[in-house]
Protein backbone atom coordinates (compact mmCIF):
# COMPACT_ATOMS: atom_id res chain seq x y z
CA UNK A 1 0.00 0.00 0.00
CA UNK A 2 1.32 3.42 -0.93
CA UNK A 3 1.03 6.64 1.00
CA UNK A 4 1.10 8.71 -2.20
CA UNK A 5 -2.10 10.63 -2.79
CA UNK A 6 -3.51 12.51 -5.74
CA UNK A 7 -3.74 16.19 -4.87
CA UNK A 8 -6.48 18.68 -5.63
CA UNK A 9 -5.38 21.52 -3.31
CA UNK A 10 -3.14 23.71 -5.47
CA UNK A 11 -2.44 26.23 -2.71
CA UNK A 12 -1.15 23.55 -0.31
CA UNK A 13 1.11 22.15 -3.03
CA UNK A 14 2.35 25.66 -3.93
CA UNK A 15 3.27 26.28 -0.30
CA UNK A 16 5.30 23.05 -0.09
CA UNK A 17 7.15 23.89 -3.31
CA UNK A 18 7.77 27.48 -2.23
CA UNK A 19 9.30 26.30 1.05
CA UNK A 20 11.28 23.49 -0.59
CA UNK A 21 12.68 25.67 -3.37
CA UNK A 22 13.32 28.81 -1.31
CA UNK A 23 17.09 28.35 -0.99
CA UNK A 24 17.76 27.04 -4.51
CA UNK A 25 20.16 29.09 -6.60
CA UNK A 26 17.58 29.43 -9.38
CA UNK A 27 15.01 30.73 -6.86
CA UNK A 28 17.45 33.37 -5.64
CA UNK A 29 18.06 34.31 -9.28
CA UNK A 30 14.31 34.63 -9.88
CA UNK A 31 13.56 36.68 -6.75
CA UNK A 32 16.76 37.87 -5.04
CA UNK A 33 15.41 39.46 -1.83
CA UNK A 34 14.69 36.74 0.71
CA UNK A 35 11.44 38.27 2.00
CA UNK A 36 10.14 38.84 -1.54
CA UNK A 37 10.96 35.24 -2.41
CA UNK A 38 8.87 33.99 0.54
CA UNK A 39 5.96 36.09 -0.75
CA UNK A 40 6.28 35.45 -4.51
CA UNK A 41 7.21 31.77 -4.89
CA UNK A 42 4.15 30.11 -3.26
CA UNK A 43 1.55 31.84 -5.49
CA UNK A 44 3.73 31.24 -8.55
CA UNK A 45 3.90 27.51 -7.82
CA UNK A 46 0.21 27.48 -6.91
CA UNK A 47 -0.60 28.89 -10.35
CA UNK A 48 1.47 26.18 -12.06
CA UNK A 49 -0.16 23.51 -9.91
CA UNK A 50 -3.66 24.77 -10.77
CA UNK A 51 -2.79 24.38 -14.44
CA UNK A 52 -1.45 20.86 -13.86
CA UNK A 53 -4.68 19.85 -12.14
CA UNK A 54 -6.38 20.37 -15.52
CA UNK A 55 -3.61 19.24 -17.87
CA UNK A 56 -1.71 16.67 -15.83
CA UNK A 57 -1.46 15.12 -12.41
CA UNK A 58 -0.32 16.32 -9.00
CA UNK A 59 0.79 13.91 -6.28
CA UNK A 60 2.01 14.19 -2.70
CA UNK A 61 3.08 11.98 0.14
CA UNK A 62 0.24 11.65 2.64
CA UNK A 63 2.11 13.86 5.12
CA UNK A 64 2.63 16.59 2.47
CA UNK A 65 6.41 16.42 2.86
CA UNK A 66 6.92 15.90 -0.88
CA UNK A 67 4.97 16.80 -4.02
CA UNK A 68 5.24 16.16 -7.76
CA UNK A 69 3.59 18.22 -10.51
CA UNK A 70 3.33 16.53 -13.91
CA UNK A 71 1.96 17.79 -17.23
CA UNK A 72 0.77 15.43 -19.97
CA UNK A 73 2.50 16.31 -23.24
CA UNK A 74 1.94 12.88 -24.78
CA UNK A 75 -0.98 13.85 -27.03
CA UNK A 76 -0.60 17.63 -27.30
CA UNK A 77 1.15 20.25 -25.19
CA UNK A 78 -1.10 21.95 -22.63
CA UNK A 79 -2.28 25.42 -23.62
CA UNK A 80 -0.72 28.45 -21.98
CA UNK A 81 -2.02 29.55 -18.60
CA UNK A 82 -4.86 32.03 -19.20
CA UNK A 83 -3.89 35.61 -18.25
CA UNK A 84 -0.52 34.34 -17.00
CA UNK A 85 1.37 37.62 -17.42
CA UNK A 86 -1.30 39.61 -15.59
CA UNK A 87 -1.56 37.05 -12.78
CA UNK A 88 2.21 36.93 -12.30
CA UNK A 89 2.47 40.73 -12.33
CA UNK A 90 -0.18 40.92 -9.61
CA UNK A 91 1.74 38.79 -7.10
CA UNK A 92 5.34 39.20 -8.31
CA UNK A 93 5.50 42.92 -9.09
CA UNK A 94 9.02 43.89 -10.16
CA UNK A 95 10.07 40.22 -10.20
CA UNK A 96 7.57 39.28 -12.93
CA UNK A 97 10.12 39.86 -15.71
CA UNK A 98 12.51 37.25 -14.28
CA UNK A 99 9.70 34.70 -13.99
CA UNK A 100 8.80 35.36 -17.63
CA UNK A 101 12.47 35.10 -18.61
CA UNK A 102 12.72 31.68 -16.95
CA UNK A 103 9.62 30.52 -18.82
CA UNK A 104 11.10 31.71 -22.14
CA UNK A 105 14.44 30.00 -21.54
CA UNK A 106 12.78 26.72 -20.56
CA UNK A 107 10.49 26.83 -23.61
CA UNK A 108 13.53 27.07 -25.92
CA UNK A 109 14.81 23.72 -24.66
CA UNK A 110 11.53 21.86 -24.21
CA UNK A 111 11.28 18.82 -26.53
CA UNK A 112 8.38 18.30 -28.93
CA UNK A 113 8.29 14.50 -28.82
CA UNK A 114 5.41 13.01 -26.79
CA UNK A 115 6.19 12.85 -23.06
CA UNK A 116 5.04 13.68 -19.55
CA UNK A 117 6.73 16.77 -18.14
CA UNK A 118 7.84 16.75 -14.53
CA UNK A 119 7.45 20.46 -13.94
CA UNK A 120 8.14 20.35 -10.21
CA UNK A 121 9.37 17.78 -7.68
CA UNK A 122 9.78 19.22 -4.21
CA UNK A 123 10.64 17.79 -0.81
CA UNK A 124 10.55 19.88 2.36
CA UNK A 125 14.12 20.66 3.48
CA UNK A 126 13.91 18.73 6.75
CA UNK A 127 12.72 15.61 4.88
CA UNK A 128 15.21 15.62 2.01
CA UNK A 129 17.47 12.59 1.65
CA UNK A 130 14.80 10.17 2.93
CA UNK A 131 13.71 8.78 -0.45
CA UNK A 132 10.43 10.70 -0.72
CA UNK A 133 11.22 12.23 -4.10
CA UNK A 134 12.34 8.84 -5.38
CA UNK A 135 9.04 7.29 -4.28
CA UNK A 136 7.06 9.95 -6.12
CA UNK A 137 9.18 9.42 -9.23
CA UNK A 138 8.85 5.63 -9.11
CA UNK A 139 5.07 5.85 -8.76
CA UNK A 140 4.64 7.91 -11.92
CA UNK A 141 7.42 6.20 -13.86
CA UNK A 142 5.64 2.86 -13.44
CA UNK A 143 2.57 4.28 -15.19
CA UNK A 144 4.70 5.87 -17.92
CA UNK A 145 6.57 2.63 -18.55
CA UNK A 146 3.33 0.66 -18.79
CA UNK A 147 1.98 3.18 -21.33
CA UNK A 148 5.28 3.48 -23.23
CA UNK A 149 5.56 7.24 -22.56
CA UNK A 150 8.81 9.17 -22.04
CA UNK A 151 9.43 11.83 -19.38
CA UNK A 152 11.18 15.21 -19.46
CA UNK A 153 12.32 17.65 -16.77
CA UNK A 154 14.81 20.42 -16.02
CA UNK A 155 17.02 19.63 -13.03
CA UNK A 156 17.62 22.81 -11.06
CA UNK A 157 21.11 21.89 -9.85
CA UNK A 158 23.81 19.22 -9.95
CA UNK A 159 22.42 17.44 -6.87
CA UNK A 160 18.95 17.00 -8.33
CA UNK A 161 20.53 16.02 -11.66
CA UNK A 162 22.24 13.12 -9.87
CA UNK A 163 18.89 11.99 -8.44
CA UNK A 164 17.32 11.98 -11.89
CA UNK A 165 20.28 10.12 -13.43
CA UNK A 166 19.64 7.34 -10.88
CA UNK A 167 16.03 7.19 -12.11
CA UNK A 168 16.88 6.62 -15.78
CA UNK A 169 17.07 10.22 -17.02
CA UNK A 170 19.86 11.33 -19.32
CA UNK A 171 21.05 14.79 -20.25
CA UNK A 172 19.08 15.98 -23.25
CA UNK A 173 21.78 18.44 -24.29
CA UNK A 174 25.56 18.28 -24.17
CA UNK A 175 25.79 21.46 -22.09
CA UNK A 176 23.48 22.76 -19.38
CA UNK A 177 20.97 25.50 -20.01
CA UNK A 178 22.47 28.66 -18.48
CA UNK A 179 20.03 31.31 -17.33
CA UNK A 180 21.11 34.86 -18.29
CA UNK A 181 23.53 35.96 -15.57
CA UNK A 182 22.23 33.01 -13.57
CA UNK A 183 22.75 29.39 -12.63
CA UNK A 184 22.72 26.34 -14.90
CA UNK A 185 19.75 24.04 -15.29
CA UNK A 186 19.86 20.58 -16.84
CA UNK A 187 17.22 19.48 -19.40
CA UNK A 188 16.82 15.70 -19.01
CA UNK A 189 14.92 12.94 -20.83
CA UNK A 190 13.83 9.51 -19.67
CA UNK A 191 12.71 6.99 -22.28
CA UNK A 192 10.00 4.51 -21.30
CA UNK A 193 11.44 1.74 -19.10
CA UNK A 194 14.43 4.02 -18.47
PDB file of C-alpha atoms in Angstrom:
ATOM      1  CA  UNK A   1       0.000   0.000   0.000  1.00  0.00           C
ATOM      2  CA  UNK A   2       1.317   3.420  -0.935  1.00  0.00           C
ATOM      3  CA  UNK A   3       1.026   6.644   1.001  1.00  0.00           C
ATOM      4  CA  UNK A   4       1.104   8.706  -2.199  1.00  0.00           C
ATOM      5  CA  UNK A   5      -2.102  10.629  -2.790  1.00  0.00           C
ATOM      6  CA  UNK A   6      -3.515  12.509  -5.743  1.00  0.00           C
ATOM      7  CA  UNK A   7      -3.739  16.189  -4.873  1.00  0.00           C
ATOM      8  CA  UNK A   8      -6.481  18.683  -5.625  1.00  0.00           C
ATOM      9  CA  UNK A   9      -5.381  21.521  -3.312  1.00  0.00           C
ATOM     10  CA  UNK A  10      -3.138  23.709  -5.473  1.00  0.00           C
ATOM     11  CA  UNK A  11      -2.441  26.230  -2.715  1.00  0.00           C
ATOM     12  CA  UNK A  12      -1.154  23.555  -0.306  1.00  0.00           C
ATOM     13  CA  UNK A  13       1.111  22.155  -3.026  1.00  0.00           C
ATOM     14  CA  UNK A  14       2.346  25.656  -3.926  1.00  0.00           C
ATOM     15  CA  UNK A  15       3.268  26.276  -0.299  1.00  0.00           C
ATOM     16  CA  UNK A  16       5.299  23.048  -0.094  1.00  0.00           C
ATOM     17  CA  UNK A  17       7.150  23.890  -3.307  1.00  0.00           C
ATOM     18  CA  UNK A  18       7.772  27.485  -2.231  1.00  0.00           C
ATOM     19  CA  UNK A  19       9.296  26.298   1.052  1.00  0.00           C
ATOM     20  CA  UNK A  20      11.280  23.494  -0.586  1.00  0.00           C
ATOM     21  CA  UNK A  21      12.678  25.671  -3.373  1.00  0.00           C
ATOM     22  CA  UNK A  22      13.321  28.811  -1.311  1.00  0.00           C
ATOM     23  CA  UNK A  23      17.091  28.346  -0.992  1.00  0.00           C
ATOM     24  CA  UNK A  24      17.764  27.043  -4.508  1.00  0.00           C
ATOM     25  CA  UNK A  25      20.157  29.093  -6.601  1.00  0.00           C
ATOM     26  CA  UNK A  26      17.579  29.428  -9.376  1.00  0.00           C
ATOM     27  CA  UNK A  27      15.009  30.731  -6.861  1.00  0.00           C
ATOM     28  CA  UNK A  28      17.448  33.372  -5.640  1.00  0.00           C
ATOM     29  CA  UNK A  29      18.063  34.312  -9.282  1.00  0.00           C
ATOM     30  CA  UNK A  30      14.306  34.632  -9.875  1.00  0.00           C
ATOM     31  CA  UNK A  31      13.561  36.675  -6.755  1.00  0.00           C
ATOM     32  CA  UNK A  32      16.761  37.867  -5.044  1.00  0.00           C
ATOM     33  CA  UNK A  33      15.408  39.456  -1.830  1.00  0.00           C
ATOM     34  CA  UNK A  34      14.690  36.736   0.707  1.00  0.00           C
ATOM     35  CA  UNK A  35      11.435  38.273   1.995  1.00  0.00           C
ATOM     36  CA  UNK A  36      10.141  38.844  -1.536  1.00  0.00           C
ATOM     37  CA  UNK A  37      10.964  35.237  -2.411  1.00  0.00           C
ATOM     38  CA  UNK A  38       8.866  33.989   0.542  1.00  0.00           C
ATOM     39  CA  UNK A  39       5.964  36.091  -0.748  1.00  0.00           C
ATOM     40  CA  UNK A  40       6.280  35.454  -4.512  1.00  0.00           C
ATOM     41  CA  UNK A  41       7.207  31.773  -4.894  1.00  0.00           C
ATOM     42  CA  UNK A  42       4.148  30.113  -3.262  1.00  0.00           C
ATOM     43  CA  UNK A  43       1.550  31.845  -5.491  1.00  0.00           C
ATOM     44  CA  UNK A  44       3.734  31.243  -8.545  1.00  0.00           C
ATOM     45  CA  UNK A  45       3.900  27.511  -7.825  1.00  0.00           C
ATOM     46  CA  UNK A  46       0.206  27.478  -6.906  1.00  0.00           C
ATOM     47  CA  UNK A  47      -0.601  28.889 -10.350  1.00  0.00           C
ATOM     48  CA  UNK A  48       1.472  26.179 -12.063  1.00  0.00           C
ATOM     49  CA  UNK A  49      -0.164  23.512  -9.913  1.00  0.00           C
ATOM     50  CA  UNK A  50      -3.663  24.774 -10.765  1.00  0.00           C
ATOM     51  CA  UNK A  51      -2.789  24.382 -14.440  1.00  0.00           C
ATOM     52  CA  UNK A  52      -1.448  20.862 -13.865  1.00  0.00           C
ATOM     53  CA  UNK A  53      -4.683  19.849 -12.144  1.00  0.00           C
ATOM     54  CA  UNK A  54      -6.380  20.367 -15.520  1.00  0.00           C
ATOM     55  CA  UNK A  55      -3.606  19.236 -17.868  1.00  0.00           C
ATOM     56  CA  UNK A  56      -1.706  16.674 -15.828  1.00  0.00           C
ATOM     57  CA  UNK A  57      -1.464  15.119 -12.409  1.00  0.00           C
ATOM     58  CA  UNK A  58      -0.325  16.317  -8.996  1.00  0.00           C
ATOM     59  CA  UNK A  59       0.789  13.914  -6.279  1.00  0.00           C
ATOM     60  CA  UNK A  60       2.012  14.187  -2.703  1.00  0.00           C
ATOM     61  CA  UNK A  61       3.076  11.978   0.136  1.00  0.00           C
ATOM     62  CA  UNK A  62       0.237  11.648   2.638  1.00  0.00           C
ATOM     63  CA  UNK A  63       2.106  13.862   5.123  1.00  0.00           C
ATOM     64  CA  UNK A  64       2.628  16.587   2.466  1.00  0.00           C
ATOM     65  CA  UNK A  65       6.405  16.419   2.865  1.00  0.00           C
ATOM     66  CA  UNK A  66       6.923  15.896  -0.882  1.00  0.00           C
ATOM     67  CA  UNK A  67       4.971  16.799  -4.019  1.00  0.00           C
ATOM     68  CA  UNK A  68       5.238  16.159  -7.758  1.00  0.00           C
ATOM     69  CA  UNK A  69       3.587  18.224 -10.506  1.00  0.00           C
ATOM     70  CA  UNK A  70       3.326  16.526 -13.915  1.00  0.00           C
ATOM     71  CA  UNK A  71       1.955  17.788 -17.234  1.00  0.00           C
ATOM     72  CA  UNK A  72       0.765  15.431 -19.974  1.00  0.00           C
ATOM     73  CA  UNK A  73       2.498  16.306 -23.240  1.00  0.00           C
ATOM     74  CA  UNK A  74       1.938  12.876 -24.782  1.00  0.00           C
ATOM     75  CA  UNK A  75      -0.982  13.852 -27.028  1.00  0.00           C
ATOM     76  CA  UNK A  76      -0.595  17.631 -27.305  1.00  0.00           C
ATOM     77  CA  UNK A  77       1.149  20.250 -25.189  1.00  0.00           C
ATOM     78  CA  UNK A  78      -1.099  21.948 -22.631  1.00  0.00           C
ATOM     79  CA  UNK A  79      -2.278  25.419 -23.621  1.00  0.00           C
ATOM     80  CA  UNK A  80      -0.719  28.447 -21.985  1.00  0.00           C
ATOM     81  CA  UNK A  81      -2.025  29.549 -18.603  1.00  0.00           C
ATOM     82  CA  UNK A  82      -4.865  32.032 -19.200  1.00  0.00           C
ATOM     83  CA  UNK A  83      -3.885  35.608 -18.248  1.00  0.00           C
ATOM     84  CA  UNK A  84      -0.524  34.337 -17.002  1.00  0.00           C
ATOM     85  CA  UNK A  85       1.375  37.619 -17.419  1.00  0.00           C
ATOM     86  CA  UNK A  86      -1.302  39.612 -15.587  1.00  0.00           C
ATOM     87  CA  UNK A  87      -1.559  37.051 -12.785  1.00  0.00           C
ATOM     88  CA  UNK A  88       2.207  36.931 -12.305  1.00  0.00           C
ATOM     89  CA  UNK A  89       2.473  40.730 -12.332  1.00  0.00           C
ATOM     90  CA  UNK A  90      -0.181  40.918  -9.612  1.00  0.00           C
ATOM     91  CA  UNK A  91       1.742  38.793  -7.098  1.00  0.00           C
ATOM     92  CA  UNK A  92       5.343  39.204  -8.309  1.00  0.00           C
ATOM     93  CA  UNK A  93       5.503  42.916  -9.090  1.00  0.00           C
ATOM     94  CA  UNK A  94       9.018  43.885 -10.161  1.00  0.00           C
ATOM     95  CA  UNK A  95      10.066  40.215 -10.203  1.00  0.00           C
ATOM     96  CA  UNK A  96       7.572  39.279 -12.935  1.00  0.00           C
ATOM     97  CA  UNK A  97      10.116  39.860 -15.705  1.00  0.00           C
ATOM     98  CA  UNK A  98      12.510  37.251 -14.276  1.00  0.00           C
ATOM     99  CA  UNK A  99       9.703  34.698 -13.988  1.00  0.00           C
ATOM    100  CA  UNK A 100       8.798  35.362 -17.633  1.00  0.00           C
ATOM    101  CA  UNK A 101      12.466  35.097 -18.609  1.00  0.00           C
ATOM    102  CA  UNK A 102      12.721  31.684 -16.949  1.00  0.00           C
ATOM    103  CA  UNK A 103       9.621  30.523 -18.817  1.00  0.00           C
ATOM    104  CA  UNK A 104      11.097  31.708 -22.145  1.00  0.00           C
ATOM    105  CA  UNK A 105      14.436  29.998 -21.537  1.00  0.00           C
ATOM    106  CA  UNK A 106      12.779  26.724 -20.557  1.00  0.00           C
ATOM    107  CA  UNK A 107      10.489  26.830 -23.606  1.00  0.00           C
ATOM    108  CA  UNK A 108      13.531  27.070 -25.916  1.00  0.00           C
ATOM    109  CA  UNK A 109      14.811  23.725 -24.655  1.00  0.00           C
ATOM    110  CA  UNK A 110      11.530  21.860 -24.213  1.00  0.00           C
ATOM    111  CA  UNK A 111      11.279  18.825 -26.529  1.00  0.00           C
ATOM    112  CA  UNK A 112       8.382  18.304 -28.929  1.00  0.00           C
ATOM    113  CA  UNK A 113       8.287  14.497 -28.824  1.00  0.00           C
ATOM    114  CA  UNK A 114       5.405  13.010 -26.788  1.00  0.00           C
ATOM    115  CA  UNK A 115       6.189  12.848 -23.057  1.00  0.00           C
ATOM    116  CA  UNK A 116       5.036  13.677 -19.553  1.00  0.00           C
ATOM    117  CA  UNK A 117       6.733  16.765 -18.144  1.00  0.00           C
ATOM    118  CA  UNK A 118       7.837  16.750 -14.529  1.00  0.00           C
ATOM    119  CA  UNK A 119       7.452  20.458 -13.937  1.00  0.00           C
ATOM    120  CA  UNK A 120       8.141  20.347 -10.208  1.00  0.00           C
ATOM    121  CA  UNK A 121       9.371  17.781  -7.681  1.00  0.00           C
ATOM    122  CA  UNK A 122       9.780  19.222  -4.209  1.00  0.00           C
ATOM    123  CA  UNK A 123      10.645  17.790  -0.807  1.00  0.00           C
ATOM    124  CA  UNK A 124      10.554  19.884   2.361  1.00  0.00           C
ATOM    125  CA  UNK A 125      14.124  20.663   3.482  1.00  0.00           C
ATOM    126  CA  UNK A 126      13.912  18.729   6.751  1.00  0.00           C
ATOM    127  CA  UNK A 127      12.715  15.607   4.883  1.00  0.00           C
ATOM    128  CA  UNK A 128      15.211  15.616   2.010  1.00  0.00           C
ATOM    129  CA  UNK A 129      17.474  12.588   1.649  1.00  0.00           C
ATOM    130  CA  UNK A 130      14.797  10.167   2.927  1.00  0.00           C
ATOM    131  CA  UNK A 131      13.715   8.785  -0.455  1.00  0.00           C
ATOM    132  CA  UNK A 132      10.433  10.695  -0.716  1.00  0.00           C
ATOM    133  CA  UNK A 133      11.224  12.235  -4.095  1.00  0.00           C
ATOM    134  CA  UNK A 134      12.336   8.842  -5.383  1.00  0.00           C
ATOM    135  CA  UNK A 135       9.040   7.291  -4.278  1.00  0.00           C
ATOM    136  CA  UNK A 136       7.055   9.955  -6.117  1.00  0.00           C
ATOM    137  CA  UNK A 137       9.176   9.423  -9.231  1.00  0.00           C
ATOM    138  CA  UNK A 138       8.854   5.628  -9.111  1.00  0.00           C
ATOM    139  CA  UNK A 139       5.074   5.852  -8.760  1.00  0.00           C
ATOM    140  CA  UNK A 140       4.640   7.914 -11.923  1.00  0.00           C
ATOM    141  CA  UNK A 141       7.416   6.200 -13.864  1.00  0.00           C
ATOM    142  CA  UNK A 142       5.637   2.855 -13.436  1.00  0.00           C
ATOM    143  CA  UNK A 143       2.574   4.278 -15.190  1.00  0.00           C
ATOM    144  CA  UNK A 144       4.700   5.872 -17.917  1.00  0.00           C
ATOM    145  CA  UNK A 145       6.567   2.629 -18.547  1.00  0.00           C
ATOM    146  CA  UNK A 146       3.329   0.664 -18.789  1.00  0.00           C
ATOM    147  CA  UNK A 147       1.978   3.175 -21.330  1.00  0.00           C
ATOM    148  CA  UNK A 148       5.276   3.484 -23.234  1.00  0.00           C
ATOM    149  CA  UNK A 149       5.560   7.237 -22.556  1.00  0.00           C
ATOM    150  CA  UNK A 150       8.805   9.168 -22.037  1.00  0.00           C
ATOM    151  CA  UNK A 151       9.432  11.833 -19.378  1.00  0.00           C
ATOM    152  CA  UNK A 152      11.180  15.208 -19.458  1.00  0.00           C
ATOM    153  CA  UNK A 153      12.321  17.652 -16.769  1.00  0.00           C
ATOM    154  CA  UNK A 154      14.810  20.420 -16.019  1.00  0.00           C
ATOM    155  CA  UNK A 155      17.018  19.635 -13.030  1.00  0.00           C
ATOM    156  CA  UNK A 156      17.620  22.812 -11.058  1.00  0.00           C
ATOM    157  CA  UNK A 157      21.108  21.894  -9.854  1.00  0.00           C
ATOM    158  CA  UNK A 158      23.808  19.216  -9.952  1.00  0.00           C
ATOM    159  CA  UNK A 159      22.424  17.441  -6.872  1.00  0.00           C
ATOM    160  CA  UNK A 160      18.948  16.997  -8.334  1.00  0.00           C
ATOM    161  CA  UNK A 161      20.526  16.021 -11.662  1.00  0.00           C
ATOM    162  CA  UNK A 162      22.239  13.115  -9.875  1.00  0.00           C
ATOM    163  CA  UNK A 163      18.894  11.988  -8.442  1.00  0.00           C
ATOM    164  CA  UNK A 164      17.323  11.976 -11.893  1.00  0.00           C
ATOM    165  CA  UNK A 165      20.275  10.124 -13.428  1.00  0.00           C
ATOM    166  CA  UNK A 166      19.641   7.344 -10.879  1.00  0.00           C
ATOM    167  CA  UNK A 167      16.026   7.187 -12.112  1.00  0.00           C
ATOM    168  CA  UNK A 168      16.878   6.624 -15.780  1.00  0.00           C
ATOM    169  CA  UNK A 169      17.069  10.216 -17.024  1.00  0.00           C
ATOM    170  CA  UNK A 170      19.859  11.330 -19.318  1.00  0.00           C
ATOM    171  CA  UNK A 171      21.048  14.795 -20.250  1.00  0.00           C
ATOM    172  CA  UNK A 172      19.078  15.981 -23.254  1.00  0.00           C
ATOM    173  CA  UNK A 173      21.778  18.441 -24.292  1.00  0.00           C
ATOM    174  CA  UNK A 174      25.564  18.280 -24.165  1.00  0.00           C
ATOM    175  CA  UNK A 175      25.794  21.458 -22.094  1.00  0.00           C
ATOM    176  CA  UNK A 176      23.478  22.755 -19.376  1.00  0.00           C
ATOM    177  CA  UNK A 177      20.966  25.498 -20.014  1.00  0.00           C
ATOM    178  CA  UNK A 178      22.471  28.656 -18.483  1.00  0.00           C
ATOM    179  CA  UNK A 179      20.032  31.307 -17.327  1.00  0.00           C
ATOM    180  CA  UNK A 180      21.106  34.862 -18.295  1.00  0.00           C
ATOM    181  CA  UNK A 181      23.535  35.956 -15.568  1.00  0.00           C
ATOM    182  CA  UNK A 182      22.235  33.012 -13.571  1.00  0.00           C
ATOM    183  CA  UNK A 183      22.752  29.392 -12.631  1.00  0.00           C
ATOM    184  CA  UNK A 184      22.718  26.339 -14.899  1.00  0.00           C
ATOM    185  CA  UNK A 185      19.749  24.036 -15.290  1.00  0.00           C
ATOM    186  CA  UNK A 186      19.860  20.581 -16.841  1.00  0.00           C
ATOM    187  CA  UNK A 187      17.222  19.476 -19.401  1.00  0.00           C
ATOM    188  CA  UNK A 188      16.817  15.699 -19.014  1.00  0.00           C
ATOM    189  CA  UNK A 189      14.916  12.937 -20.831  1.00  0.00           C
ATOM    190  CA  UNK A 190      13.828   9.506 -19.670  1.00  0.00           C
ATOM    191  CA  UNK A 191      12.709   6.987 -22.279  1.00  0.00           C
ATOM    192  CA  UNK A 192      10.005   4.507 -21.295  1.00  0.00           C
ATOM    193  CA  UNK A 193      11.440   1.740 -19.101  1.00  0.00           C
ATOM    194  CA  UNK A 194      14.426   4.018 -18.475  1.00  0.00           C
TER     195      UNK A 194
END
